[in-house]
Amino acid sequence: MTSYPVLAGLRVGCVKYLNSKPLIHAYPGPVVFEHPSDLARDIAAGELDVALVPVFEALRNPNYAFADGVAISSDGPVYSVFLAHRGPLSEIRTISLDPASRTSAHLVQVLLREYHGLSPRCMNAAALDCVPDATLLIGNQAIEFRQRAGFSDKILDLGEEWKRCTGLPFVYAPWMLRSGLPDPAGAASELRALKRAGLARLPEIIRGETEWEPAFSERYLTHHIRFDLGEREKLGIDKFRELLTKHGLIPESKKPLIYV
């Protein structure tokens, strides 16, 4: 068994979705598995040292380092992050948000405002006082929705729409490292090693998946989800940051993003 001595001394958090399994499958140590927004809260509170966190959190508060070369991303249709709507996109006035991911909640607003000229009211389902015109879904619950027999909603795949509008990949969740760690470069190196080990074991991960059919898991993890954080992905992050700032969703910051 490969050891990960730097990570072994840290508190590690990971999302509990199918798309994260290749990044954490080979890690033998303890892991906190939570929804993305909960991981963002915990690393901000100092309760985690390393976490797979929505990229929006790092752009809103750029006090973290990113582990270079590894993330959850897409370069086209992502399948598991989408807006479900019944009427025309142009008539959407209210959106029910999935509270689990702040990145996707802000991505849908950026896409609609910048490329469709729409500014619908976006609220968590519990806070809405009406039946929403559209619903944002992410992760496992989004997959369940799309596999449900007979659904009649139209689907705006946010990964596909981002690629159509910008020509760039979209990064949903990088590994983020809390500031002040003694060896951030060592931790990042081990996270990249974990990715390589997980991808080498992809057939094993797919065989062991009990929630989804093997054919779907293979297609999802090899065609929809990517695990890279290279130069094009960084351009995608920069573009998202630019549009978030333009539309007043985060304060303008000149602080450079740090990749280790």
Tab-separated table of C-alpha atoms in Angstrom:
chain	number	residue	atom	x	y	z
A	1	MET	CA	0.000	0.000	0.000
A	2	THR	CA	1.344	3.411	-0.974
A	3	SER	CA	1.808	5.747	1.956
A	4	TYR	CA	0.957	9.439	1.935
A	5	PRO	CA	2.963	10.773	4.884
A	6	VAL	CA	2.160	14.474	4.442
A	7	LEU	CA	-1.588	13.934	4.067
A	8	ALA	CA	-1.539	11.483	6.969
A	9	GLY	CA	-0.783	14.400	9.283
A	10	LEU	CA	-3.644	16.515	7.926
A	11	ARG	CA	-7.422	16.592	8.197
A	12	VAL	CA	-8.786	15.702	4.745
A	13	GLY	CA	-12.310	16.324	3.454
A	14	CYS	CA	-13.882	15.123	0.202
A	15	VAL	CA	-17.295	15.346	-1.445
A	16	LYS	CA	-19.424	12.222	-1.241
A	17	TYR	CA	-20.323	11.994	-4.922
A	18	LEU	CA	-19.426	9.496	-7.622
A	19	ASN	CA	-17.304	12.106	-9.415
A	20	SER	CA	-14.811	12.351	-6.538
A	21	LYS	CA	-14.116	8.639	-6.095
A	22	PRO	CA	-11.084	8.418	-8.427
A	23	LEU	CA	-9.427	11.245	-6.447
A	24	ILE	CA	-9.781	9.636	-3.012
A	25	HIS	CA	-10.184	5.884	-3.640
A	26	ALA	CA	-6.508	5.048	-3.053
A	27	TYR	CA	-6.149	7.033	0.174
A	28	PRO	CA	-5.823	4.716	3.191
A	29	GLY	CA	-6.284	7.410	5.846
A	30	PRO	CA	-9.385	8.936	7.454
A	31	VAL	CA	-11.526	11.234	5.308
A	32	VAL	CA	-14.469	13.478	6.164
A	33	PHE	CA	-17.098	12.949	3.452
A	34	GLU	CA	-19.600	15.799	3.125
A	35	HIS	CA	-21.497	17.968	0.684
A	36	PRO	CA	-19.382	20.661	-1.028
A	37	SER	CA	-20.852	23.567	0.932
A	38	ASP	CA	-20.195	21.770	4.239
A	39	LEU	CA	-16.559	21.175	3.284
A	40	ALA	CA	-16.210	24.864	2.402
A	41	ARG	CA	-17.587	25.782	5.805
A	42	ASP	CA	-15.263	23.390	7.626
A	43	ILE	CA	-12.051	24.455	5.898
A	44	ALA	CA	-12.974	28.111	6.466
A	45	ALA	CA	-13.494	27.339	10.151
A	46	GLY	CA	-10.082	25.641	10.385
A	47	GLU	CA	-11.631	22.221	10.974
A	48	LEU	CA	-10.083	20.777	7.790
A	49	ASP	CA	-6.622	21.274	6.293
A	50	VAL	CA	-7.242	19.957	2.778
A	51	ALA	CA	-10.609	19.659	1.068
A	52	LEU	CA	-12.166	19.198	-2.337
A	53	VAL	CA	-14.078	22.470	-2.229
A	54	PRO	CA	-16.265	24.421	-4.700
A	55	VAL	CA	-14.038	26.744	-6.726
A	56	PHE	CA	-16.374	29.656	-5.922
A	57	GLU	CA	-15.105	29.598	-2.325
A	58	ALA	CA	-11.510	30.175	-3.401
A	59	LEU	CA	-12.531	32.977	-5.762
A	60	ARG	CA	-14.674	34.697	-3.155
A	61	ASN	CA	-11.978	34.435	-0.503
A	62	PRO	CA	-8.602	33.779	-2.194
A	63	ASN	CA	-6.684	32.737	0.911
A	64	TYR	CA	-6.156	29.129	-0.108
A	65	ALA	CA	-3.651	27.396	-2.345
A	66	PHE	CA	-4.816	25.045	-5.099
A	67	ALA	CA	-3.201	21.660	-5.659
A	68	ASP	CA	-1.978	22.005	-9.233
A	69	GLY	CA	-2.880	19.375	-11.814
A	70	VAL	CA	-5.917	17.843	-10.103
A	71	ALA	CA	-9.576	18.855	-9.770
A	72	ILE	CA	-13.090	17.869	-10.739
A	73	SER	CA	-13.748	19.523	-14.078
A	74	SER	CA	-15.508	19.093	-17.404
A	75	ASP	CA	-14.748	20.094	-20.976
A	76	GLY	CA	-18.253	19.942	-22.371
A	77	PRO	CA	-21.377	18.194	-21.028
A	78	VAL	CA	-20.944	17.276	-17.355
A	79	TYR	CA	-24.283	15.427	-17.009
A	80	SER	CA	-24.577	15.924	-13.224
A	81	VAL	CA	-24.828	19.739	-13.001
A	82	PHE	CA	-27.835	21.204	-14.795
A	83	LEU	CA	-30.859	23.456	-14.767
A	84	ALA	CA	-34.143	21.585	-15.231
A	85	HIS	CA	-36.963	23.741	-16.640
A	86	ARG	CA	-40.337	23.119	-18.291
A	87	GLY	CA	-40.955	26.343	-20.198
A	88	PRO	CA	-38.630	28.306	-22.499
A	89	LEU	CA	-35.339	29.408	-20.978
A	90	SER	CA	-36.227	33.025	-21.766
A	91	GLU	CA	-39.267	32.833	-19.473
A	92	ILE	CA	-37.427	31.684	-16.350
A	93	ARG	CA	-38.072	34.123	-13.506
A	94	THR	CA	-37.385	31.954	-10.439
A	95	ILE	CA	-34.835	29.219	-9.796
A	96	SER	CA	-34.735	26.778	-6.917
A	97	LEU	CA	-31.080	26.280	-5.992
A	98	ASP	CA	-29.380	23.183	-4.684
A	99	PRO	CA	-27.768	24.410	-1.434
A	100	ALA	CA	-25.051	21.751	-1.629
A	101	SER	CA	-22.834	23.674	-4.079
A	102	ARG	CA	-22.217	27.395	-4.194
A	103	THR	CA	-20.148	27.057	-7.374
A	104	SER	CA	-23.033	25.677	-9.437
A	105	ALA	CA	-25.466	28.192	-7.939
A	106	HIS	CA	-23.242	31.034	-9.112
A	107	LEU	CA	-22.339	29.385	-12.418
A	108	VAL	CA	-25.993	29.273	-13.476
A	109	GLN	CA	-26.395	32.957	-12.584
A	110	VAL	CA	-23.280	33.938	-14.547
A	111	LEU	CA	-24.380	31.995	-17.612
A	112	LEU	CA	-27.915	33.398	-17.601
A	113	ARG	CA	-26.853	36.988	-16.944
A	114	GLU	CA	-23.871	37.163	-19.291
A	115	TYR	CA	-25.031	35.060	-22.228
A	116	HIS	CA	-28.846	35.106	-22.059
A	117	GLY	CA	-29.625	38.509	-20.550
A	118	LEU	CA	-31.640	36.919	-17.728
A	119	SER	CA	-31.553	37.731	-14.011
A	120	PRO	CA	-34.031	35.350	-12.360
A	121	ARG	CA	-34.647	35.271	-8.636
A	122	CYS	CA	-32.472	32.472	-7.238
A	123	MET	CA	-33.271	31.034	-3.818
A	124	ASN	CA	-32.953	27.828	-1.863
A	125	ALA	CA	-36.062	25.683	-2.200
A	126	ALA	CA	-37.092	26.187	1.434
A	127	ALA	CA	-37.083	29.973	0.998
A	128	LEU	CA	-39.130	30.133	-2.219
A	129	ASP	CA	-42.697	31.390	-1.859
A	130	CYS	CA	-43.812	30.077	-5.250
A	131	VAL	CA	-43.400	27.144	-7.609
A	132	PRO	CA	-40.046	27.796	-9.334
A	133	ASP	CA	-39.722	27.999	-13.097
A	134	ALA	CA	-36.486	25.984	-12.949
A	135	THR	CA	-34.480	23.852	-10.542
A	136	LEU	CA	-30.709	23.546	-10.219
A	137	LEU	CA	-29.511	20.015	-9.493
A	138	ILE	CA	-25.997	18.698	-8.899
A	139	GLY	CA	-24.167	15.501	-8.011
A	140	ASN	CA	-25.809	12.189	-7.233
A	141	GLN	CA	-29.298	13.703	-6.943
A	142	ALA	CA	-28.881	15.195	-10.425
A	143	ILE	CA	-27.920	11.791	-11.826
A	144	GLU	CA	-30.978	10.246	-10.154
A	145	PHE	CA	-33.198	12.889	-11.723
A	146	ARG	CA	-31.887	12.276	-15.245
A	147	GLN	CA	-32.219	8.519	-14.883
A	148	ARG	CA	-35.798	8.756	-13.677
A	149	ALA	CA	-38.155	7.265	-16.252
A	150	GLY	CA	-40.479	9.686	-17.981
A	151	PHE	CA	-39.152	13.048	-16.810
A	152	SER	CA	-40.310	15.798	-19.156
A	153	ASP	CA	-38.122	18.717	-18.100
A	154	LYS	CA	-35.737	20.432	-20.470
A	155	ILE	CA	-32.111	20.255	-19.406
A	156	LEU	CA	-29.502	23.016	-19.567
A	157	ASP	CA	-26.248	21.172	-18.855
A	158	LEU	CA	-24.045	23.832	-17.258
A	159	GLY	CA	-20.768	22.245	-18.358
A	160	GLU	CA	-21.983	22.105	-21.950
A	161	GLU	CA	-23.320	25.663	-21.841
A	162	TRP	CA	-20.101	27.028	-20.317
A	163	LYS	CA	-18.050	25.359	-23.054
A	164	ARG	CA	-20.426	26.650	-25.759
A	165	CYS	CA	-20.244	30.211	-24.445
A	166	THR	CA	-16.559	30.453	-23.487
A	167	GLY	CA	-14.772	27.653	-25.342
A	168	LEU	CA	-13.138	26.653	-22.051
A	169	PRO	CA	-13.323	23.802	-19.538
A	170	PHE	CA	-15.044	24.465	-16.229
A	171	VAL	CA	-13.505	23.566	-12.873
A	172	TYR	CA	-16.086	22.690	-10.225
A	173	ALA	CA	-13.918	21.679	-7.301
A	174	PRO	CA	-10.132	21.834	-6.832
A	175	TRP	CA	-8.266	20.447	-3.875
A	176	MET	CA	-7.749	23.483	-1.657
A	177	LEU	CA	-5.116	23.754	1.048
A	178	ARG	CA	-5.573	25.892	4.115
A	179	SER	CA	-3.025	28.669	4.501
A	180	GLY	CA	-0.270	28.034	7.017
A	181	LEU	CA	0.219	24.335	6.328
A	182	PRO	CA	3.841	23.281	6.958
A	183	ASP	CA	4.327	21.523	3.592
A	184	PRO	CA	1.678	22.533	1.048
A	185	ALA	CA	3.819	21.430	-1.908
A	186	GLY	CA	4.218	17.981	-0.359
A	187	ALA	CA	0.470	17.697	0.242
A	188	ALA	CA	-0.271	18.773	-3.336
A	189	SER	CA	2.216	16.253	-4.705
A	190	GLU	CA	0.489	13.467	-2.776
A	191	LEU	CA	-2.937	14.591	-4.039
A	192	ARG	CA	-1.638	14.296	-7.604
A	193	ALA	CA	-0.270	10.846	-6.765
A	194	LEU	CA	-3.701	9.897	-5.391
A	195	LYS	CA	-5.291	10.955	-8.676
A	196	ARG	CA	-2.889	8.805	-10.678
A	197	ALA	CA	-3.491	5.834	-8.396
A	198	GLY	CA	-7.267	6.294	-8.558
A	199	LEU	CA	-7.365	6.551	-12.340
A	200	ALA	CA	-5.221	3.415	-12.591
A	201	ARG	CA	-7.860	1.645	-10.488
A	202	LEU	CA	-10.858	2.980	-12.390
A	203	PRO	CA	-12.113	-0.500	-13.418
A	204	GLU	CA	-11.992	-1.505	-9.740
A	205	ILE	CA	-13.928	1.640	-8.733
A	206	ILE	CA	-16.578	0.966	-11.366
A	207	ARG	CA	-16.944	-2.703	-10.374
A	208	GLY	CA	-17.368	-1.690	-6.743
A	209	GLU	CA	-20.008	0.964	-7.438
A	210	THR	CA	-23.349	-0.179	-6.043
A	211	GLU	CA	-25.507	2.887	-6.689
A	212	TRP	CA	-25.133	3.091	-10.469
A	213	GLU	CA	-24.967	0.628	-13.335
A	214	PRO	CA	-21.376	-0.147	-14.437
A	215	ALA	CA	-21.971	1.111	-17.986
A	216	PHE	CA	-23.179	4.469	-16.703
A	217	SER	CA	-20.360	4.806	-14.135
A	218	GLU	CA	-17.761	4.117	-16.826
A	219	ARG	CA	-19.275	6.624	-19.244
A	220	TYR	CA	-19.667	9.272	-16.556
A	221	LEU	CA	-16.138	8.936	-15.156
A	222	THR	CA	-14.415	8.695	-18.535
A	223	HIS	CA	-16.479	10.973	-20.815
A	224	HIS	CA	-18.211	13.570	-18.651
A	225	ILE	CA	-15.912	14.129	-15.680
A	226	ARG	CA	-12.274	15.144	-16.014
A	227	PHE	CA	-9.720	15.308	-13.258
A	228	ASP	CA	-7.247	17.798	-14.724
A	229	LEU	CA	-6.182	21.258	-13.626
A	230	GLY	CA	-3.929	22.360	-16.463
A	231	GLU	CA	-3.515	25.613	-18.350
A	232	ARG	CA	-6.918	25.540	-20.079
A	233	GLU	CA	-8.666	24.752	-16.814
A	234	LYS	CA	-6.876	27.690	-15.179
A	235	LEU	CA	-8.097	29.940	-18.000
A	236	GLY	CA	-11.596	28.692	-17.231
A	237	ILE	CA	-11.155	29.587	-13.563
A	238	ASP	CA	-9.888	33.051	-14.547
A	239	LYS	CA	-12.909	33.574	-16.816
A	240	PHE	CA	-15.318	32.501	-14.078
A	241	ARG	CA	-13.606	34.898	-11.665
A	242	GLU	CA	-13.893	37.717	-14.220
A	243	LEU	CA	-17.626	37.123	-14.734
A	244	LEU	CA	-18.383	36.730	-11.031
A	245	THR	CA	-16.729	40.087	-10.447
A	246	LYS	CA	-18.459	41.728	-13.422
A	247	HIS	CA	-21.890	40.730	-12.142
A	248	GLY	CA	-21.199	41.691	-8.530
A	249	LEU	CA	-21.246	38.141	-7.174
A	250	ILE	CA	-17.801	38.456	-5.573
A	251	PRO	CA	-15.713	41.532	-4.686
A	252	GLU	CA	-12.953	42.436	-7.106
A	253	SER	CA	-9.593	41.050	-6.020
A	254	LYS	CA	-6.145	41.504	-7.497
A	255	LYS	CA	-4.741	38.742	-5.312
A	256	PRO	CA	-3.236	36.047	-7.578
A	257	LEU	CA	-4.417	32.470	-7.276
A	258	ILE	CA	-1.663	30.203	-5.948
A	259	TYR	CA	-1.071	26.750	-7.425
A	260	VAL	CA	1.338	24.386	-5.649
